[in-house]
Amino acid sequence: MILREKIEQEIRERGPIPFSRYMEMCLYHPELGYYSRQAEQFGKAGDFYTSSDVHAVFGRLLARQFEEMWRVLGSPEKIVLLEFGPGRGLFAQDVLHWSRKKFPEFFDALHYALVESSPALQQRLERTLSEYVEAGKAWLCPPDEDLGNYVSALRGNHSEEGGDVHADGKPTSVPVLIFANEFFDALPFEVISSEGELRIDAYHGHFVETWAPASRQEVEFLDRYSIHPDQGERVEAPLIAQQYMSRITKAANRGFILLIDYGYTRDEQLAGRHRGTITAFRQHSVSADPYEAPGEQDITAHVNFTALSAVAERNGMQVQKLLTQSQFLMGIGETNQFADAFEECRLPQERAKVALQLKHLVTPAGMGESFHVLLASKGVDEAMVAKLAGMSFTKAQP
């Protein structure tokens, strides 16, 4: 049975389903979902590029920033880096490799945990990171595990089991760096119009859109973080992203959360932008039709950073001003004139190729302006956070 037939069967049994359920099945069905298939989704042979597909410098720059965060936290003997949605593991590979080469003290303290729900990608991660998995430096996390309990276990806060201990005998809290690149845009969301909440029905082999009254939670989300759509408009209500952000921020007792994704603020929506951002990706082609090829195309929507920031603040985190990826990477790279990118280039043509790849990461024509960076911290001096290299490029800006 193909995925379309499975979705139609569920609709027959349950009636019209919310768009979030349709999207969940399309992307995360255990056997037939987009991220569960053995096919390549990333890079030139796949459907889209992530920053790690462009050049290893993305991971190298972030390794430099993670090392600085570790020093701001007091250079603890152990720190956990928890990555959500690691895909093929290229970013983790670049961070671990560059940290071992350039920041050996940080590398010794680093423990890299990866949260990935796709069985196919879990296998790929184990192959890509086999060297670090076998050494106990990296490992896969159960995706459905309670994050608070799991992070506590990762910290090893037990003096009898090797956890760090203060002079008074009390266990310390091992800090956590939580990282997610293009993760929140692929979490299932609801779609709201002036007619209510979108439901998906099936009729003669075709998916049909119907509408039901919006729930109280959906209306409250629009009231607080988004806009109520005008006639003919649609907006997303990413309630699952809110729940996930709450779990993540509650789990981070001390440390940093760094999210990179394409998205918007509520002010931008009020100005008339980013209303209805559902997008499907297939073989590097963009479509607005999420029903065309269930399980064979990626489905995303832009991230509501206003809503995610509010959740972080409610859970005791200090949230920095939203940056573009360009500002963030330029701030990190300025410290050594992007030597991380060019160090292994031996010929002029190699430098020229890397310069073009770097340009794609930081310029408006590439990923530089469309992707944004949300940085939040807990248990860290805010003045020290503001001095991080990634935050420095905006200091002279108005």
C-alpha atoms as one frame of an Amber mdcrd trajectory, in Angstrom:
protein
   0.000   0.000   0.000   1.395   3.414  -0.949   1.292   6.350   1.456  -1.552
   8.103  -0.364  -3.698   5.009   0.163  -2.794   4.836   3.850  -3.810   8.465
   4.320  -7.080   7.871   2.489  -7.739   4.826   4.675  -7.251   6.886   7.838
  -9.619   9.551   6.503 -12.259   6.891   5.837 -11.883   5.588   9.389 -11.606
   8.915  11.239 -13.134  11.480   8.955 -11.295  14.577   7.662  -7.912  14.925
   9.395  -6.091  18.109  10.498  -3.362  19.343   8.171  -0.818  18.619  10.935
  -1.770  14.923  10.840  -1.543  14.843   7.048   1.906  16.468   7.209   3.021
  14.100   9.973   2.156  11.084   7.837   3.774  12.570   4.729   7.067  13.274
   6.472   7.325  10.849   9.374   5.330   7.703   8.594   7.629   4.904   9.867
   8.019   3.185   6.487   6.679   5.498   3.790   7.256   9.003   5.148   9.583
  11.394   3.371  12.254  11.277   6.100  11.858   7.531   6.628  12.649   6.444
   3.080  16.124   5.296   2.047  16.248   7.887  -0.733  18.611  10.824  -0.577
  16.832  14.011   0.458  19.828  16.307   0.859  22.389  17.869  -1.426  22.765
  17.871  -5.193  21.213  14.416  -5.639  18.287  15.179  -3.335  15.544  17.764
  -3.018  17.185  20.663  -1.151  20.412  21.964   0.353  21.138  22.730   3.999
  24.020  24.941   5.088  26.145  21.890   5.894  25.741  20.671   2.310  27.301
  23.872   0.990  30.693  23.681   2.710  32.298  22.359   5.889  32.961  25.949
   6.975  29.417  26.126   8.395  30.240  23.437  10.952  33.721  24.846  11.492
  32.393  28.305  12.318  29.809  26.851  14.672  32.520  24.731  16.333  34.396
  27.974  16.992  31.235  29.511  18.471  30.470  26.438  20.595  34.019  26.505
  21.969  33.568  30.149  22.945  30.271  29.304  24.657  32.072  26.552  26.557
  34.657  29.089  27.779  31.898  31.539  28.776  30.405  28.700  30.852  33.707
  28.353  32.696  35.379  25.642  30.580  33.652  22.758  32.386  35.141  19.267
  32.267  31.998  18.007  30.526  29.525  19.700  28.174  26.712  18.112  26.164
  25.938  19.270  22.621  22.424  18.109  21.724  21.523  18.438  18.038  17.943
  18.070  16.804  17.311  16.891  13.251  20.956  16.091  12.396  20.083  14.555
   9.005  23.066  12.769   7.503  25.414  13.986  10.242  27.583  16.253   8.093
  27.296  19.145  10.545  28.149  16.936  13.526  31.082  15.473  11.609  32.427
  18.933  10.768  32.010  20.200  14.343  33.700  17.169  15.881  36.534  17.083
  13.339  37.299  20.804  13.609  37.018  20.827  17.397  39.484  17.950  17.666
  41.890  19.729  15.310  41.581  23.305  16.581  40.122  23.166  20.097  41.434
  19.990  21.759  40.464  21.007  25.307  36.898  21.699  24.226  36.853  18.455
  22.249  37.905  16.492  25.340  34.971  17.965  27.272  32.454  17.589  24.444
  29.774  14.869  24.351  27.666  15.008  21.166  24.093  13.666  21.268  21.887
  13.481  18.170  18.069  13.382  18.163  16.821  11.842  14.913  13.462  10.091
  14.432  14.042   8.601  10.961  15.323   4.991  11.069  16.982   5.467   7.672
  18.788   8.590   8.822  19.741   6.940  12.121  21.570   4.277  10.127  23.214
   6.960   8.003  24.313   8.836  11.134  25.896   5.724  12.599  27.901   5.253
   9.400  28.907   8.898   9.019  29.928   9.277  12.658  31.140   5.713  13.260
  34.555   6.897  14.429  33.024   9.101  17.121  30.208   6.685  18.032  32.681
   3.844  18.607  34.818   6.141  20.762  31.820   7.124  22.913  32.098  10.749
  21.799  28.784  10.778  19.874  25.588   8.771  20.149  21.955   8.709  19.031
  19.154   9.697  21.402  15.714   8.076  21.529  13.558  10.695  19.752  10.504
  10.103  21.956  12.375  10.191  25.238  11.296  12.815  27.763  13.882  15.525
  27.109  14.145  16.665  30.710  14.927  13.170  31.978  17.197  12.434  29.047
  19.275  15.596  29.417  19.606  14.888  33.143  20.921  11.434  32.270  23.321
  12.944  29.718  24.680  15.292  32.334  25.531  12.420  34.663  24.721  14.510
  37.731  25.603  11.728  40.149  28.771  12.111  42.192  29.017   8.304  42.534
  28.997   7.908  38.753  31.564  10.472  37.839  29.534  13.688  37.795  31.343
  16.922  38.613  31.276  17.788  42.310  31.716  21.090  44.155  34.035  21.365
  47.143  30.977  21.064  49.408  30.171  17.677  47.883  27.101  18.793  45.920
  26.907  17.737  42.242  27.220  20.454  39.635  25.008  20.877  36.592  26.802
  19.888  33.404  25.835  22.566  30.851  24.087  21.852  27.568  24.396  23.382
  24.098  21.199  22.729  22.149  21.396  23.210  18.391  18.798  22.894  15.632
  19.337  23.868  11.991  16.250  23.686   9.743  14.409  21.577  12.288  11.392
  23.629  13.379  10.279  24.397   9.813   9.520  20.695   9.271   7.443  20.115
  12.418   3.740  19.579  11.594   1.514  22.651  11.940  -2.125  23.657  11.629
  -3.412  25.917   8.842  -5.972  28.608   9.669  -8.085  30.776   7.350 -11.085
  33.035   7.884 -13.153  29.845   7.476 -11.489  28.056  10.394  -8.989  25.204
  10.678  -7.992  23.249   7.571  -9.010  19.585   7.407  -8.068  17.095   4.666
 -10.739  14.833   3.180 -10.517  12.342   0.293 -12.859  12.116  -2.683 -12.436
   9.824  -5.714  -8.671   9.487  -5.227  -8.055  13.179  -4.593  -7.412  15.084
  -1.385 -10.032  17.758  -0.722  -9.736  20.702   1.645 -12.529  21.293   4.136
 -12.784  23.569   7.167 -13.706  23.124  10.827 -14.008  25.670  13.656 -10.594
  26.689  14.965  -9.740  25.378  18.429  -9.266  27.613  21.458  -5.501  26.929
  21.403  -5.276  27.941  17.747  -7.194  31.180  18.302  -5.032  32.037  21.318
  -1.892  31.410  19.262  -3.080  33.852  16.578  -4.019  36.405  19.243  -0.606
  36.310  20.909   1.946  35.542  18.229   0.461  35.835  14.749  -2.426  37.503
  12.907  -5.998  36.563  12.112  -6.109  35.939   8.347  -8.204  38.137   6.117
 -10.613  36.701   3.584  -8.711  34.426   1.210  -5.573  34.335   3.401  -3.998
  31.459   5.294  -1.565  31.421   8.186   0.135  28.610  10.043  -0.394  27.819
  13.731   2.663  25.752  14.737   1.366  24.400  18.039   3.625  21.341  17.911
   6.682  23.608  17.521   5.556  25.491  20.630   5.299  22.257  22.586   8.707
  21.115  21.362  10.317  24.442  22.241   8.827  24.218  25.718  10.304  20.746
  26.229  13.712  21.885  24.997  13.894  25.043  27.102  12.734  23.252  30.240
  15.456  20.658  29.701  18.200  23.311  29.477  18.962  24.129  33.118  22.214
  25.863  32.184  23.652  26.609  28.781  22.612  27.837  25.331  19.988  27.162
  22.701  20.890  28.049  19.116  18.233  27.751  16.396  18.839  28.526  12.715
  15.959  28.498  10.249  14.047  30.579   7.735  11.221  32.472   9.352   9.670
  35.736  10.491   8.459  37.821  13.414   4.924  38.858  14.237   5.775  42.450
  13.262   6.588  41.235   9.763   3.237  39.470   9.574   1.452  42.617  10.738
   3.240  44.413   7.904   1.648  41.992   5.441   4.521  39.537   4.916   4.857
  35.793   5.559   1.148  35.002   5.409   0.720  31.465   4.170   4.239  30.028
   3.773   3.576  26.338   3.093   6.178  25.088   0.635   6.962  21.698  -0.878
  10.434  20.761  -2.156  11.146  18.022  -4.664  14.285  17.623  -6.793  15.271
  21.219  -6.070  11.933  22.488  -7.371   9.592  24.538  -5.205   5.849  23.980
  -5.157   2.937  25.395  -3.171   1.022  22.103  -3.519   1.563  19.823  -0.480
  -0.790  17.177  -1.908   1.073  16.428  -5.140   3.390  13.643  -3.988   2.773
  12.419  -0.409   5.943  10.935   1.049   8.043  11.997  -1.933   8.398  15.720
  -1.230   9.415  17.784   1.760   6.737  20.020   3.316   7.742  23.051   5.356
   6.614  26.462   6.562   8.527  29.488   7.775   9.235  29.579  11.511   7.436
  32.024  13.824  10.388  33.307  15.851   8.200  35.588  17.968   6.316  32.549
  19.266   9.468  30.492  19.907  11.152  33.393  21.715   8.124  33.814  23.973
   8.257  30.140  24.999  11.970  30.414  25.793  11.431  33.499  27.930   8.548
  31.872  29.820  10.895  29.039  30.739  13.521  31.334  32.192  15.810  31.895
  29.219  17.401  35.155  28.140  16.680  35.631  24.431  18.997  37.743  22.293
  17.923  39.952  19.413  17.141  37.917  16.303  20.012  37.910  13.794  20.347
  36.934  10.171  22.596  33.993   9.354  24.818  36.482   7.559  25.307  38.624
  10.668  25.943  35.592  12.845  28.477  33.880  10.582  30.229  37.127   9.679
  30.670  37.858  13.380  32.295  34.490  13.997  34.403  34.562  10.823  35.766
  38.064  11.346  37.895  36.901  14.272  40.333  35.140  11.927  39.276  36.431
   8.503  37.472  33.160   7.695  40.666  31.128   7.873  38.439  28.150   8.759
  37.158  28.196   5.191  40.428  28.602   3.314  42.942  26.702   5.457  42.992
  23.587   3.271  43.078  25.444  -0.077  46.351  25.043  -1.925  45.555  26.481
  -5.364  43.917  29.777  -6.417  41.037  27.941  -8.072  40.357  26.095  -4.797
  40.167  29.400  -2.959  37.847  30.791  -5.619  35.494  27.810  -5.278  35.401
  28.082  -1.471  34.824  31.839  -1.711  31.712  31.177  -3.815  30.465  28.588
  -1.312  31.044  30.976   1.577  29.263  33.706  -0.349  26.220  31.440  -0.664
  26.095  31.081   3.122  26.327  34.784   3.980  24.921  36.908   1.130  21.285
  37.922   0.560  21.309  36.107  -2.808  22.070  32.859  -0.952  21.111  31.844
   2.573  22.463  34.857   4.428  19.318  36.965   4.784  16.542  34.375   4.503
  17.838  32.333   7.439  17.698  33.732  10.964  19.441  32.855  14.213  17.726
  32.647  17.589  20.141  32.507  20.515  18.915  32.018  24.074  20.755  31.239
  27.303  20.050  30.189  30.857  22.326  30.471  33.861  24.814  32.607  31.926
  25.832  36.234  32.509  23.908  38.140  29.818  26.802  40.597  29.363  29.047
  37.661  28.463  26.466  36.314  26.039  26.319  39.682  24.269  30.116  39.511
  23.749  30.017  36.227  21.830  31.595  36.462  18.386  28.339  35.581  16.678
  26.676  38.599  18.255  29.498  41.036  17.449  28.769  41.875  13.810  25.639
  43.883  14.703  27.225  46.068  17.375  28.119  48.861  15.013  24.807  48.584
  13.194  21.970  51.033  13.993
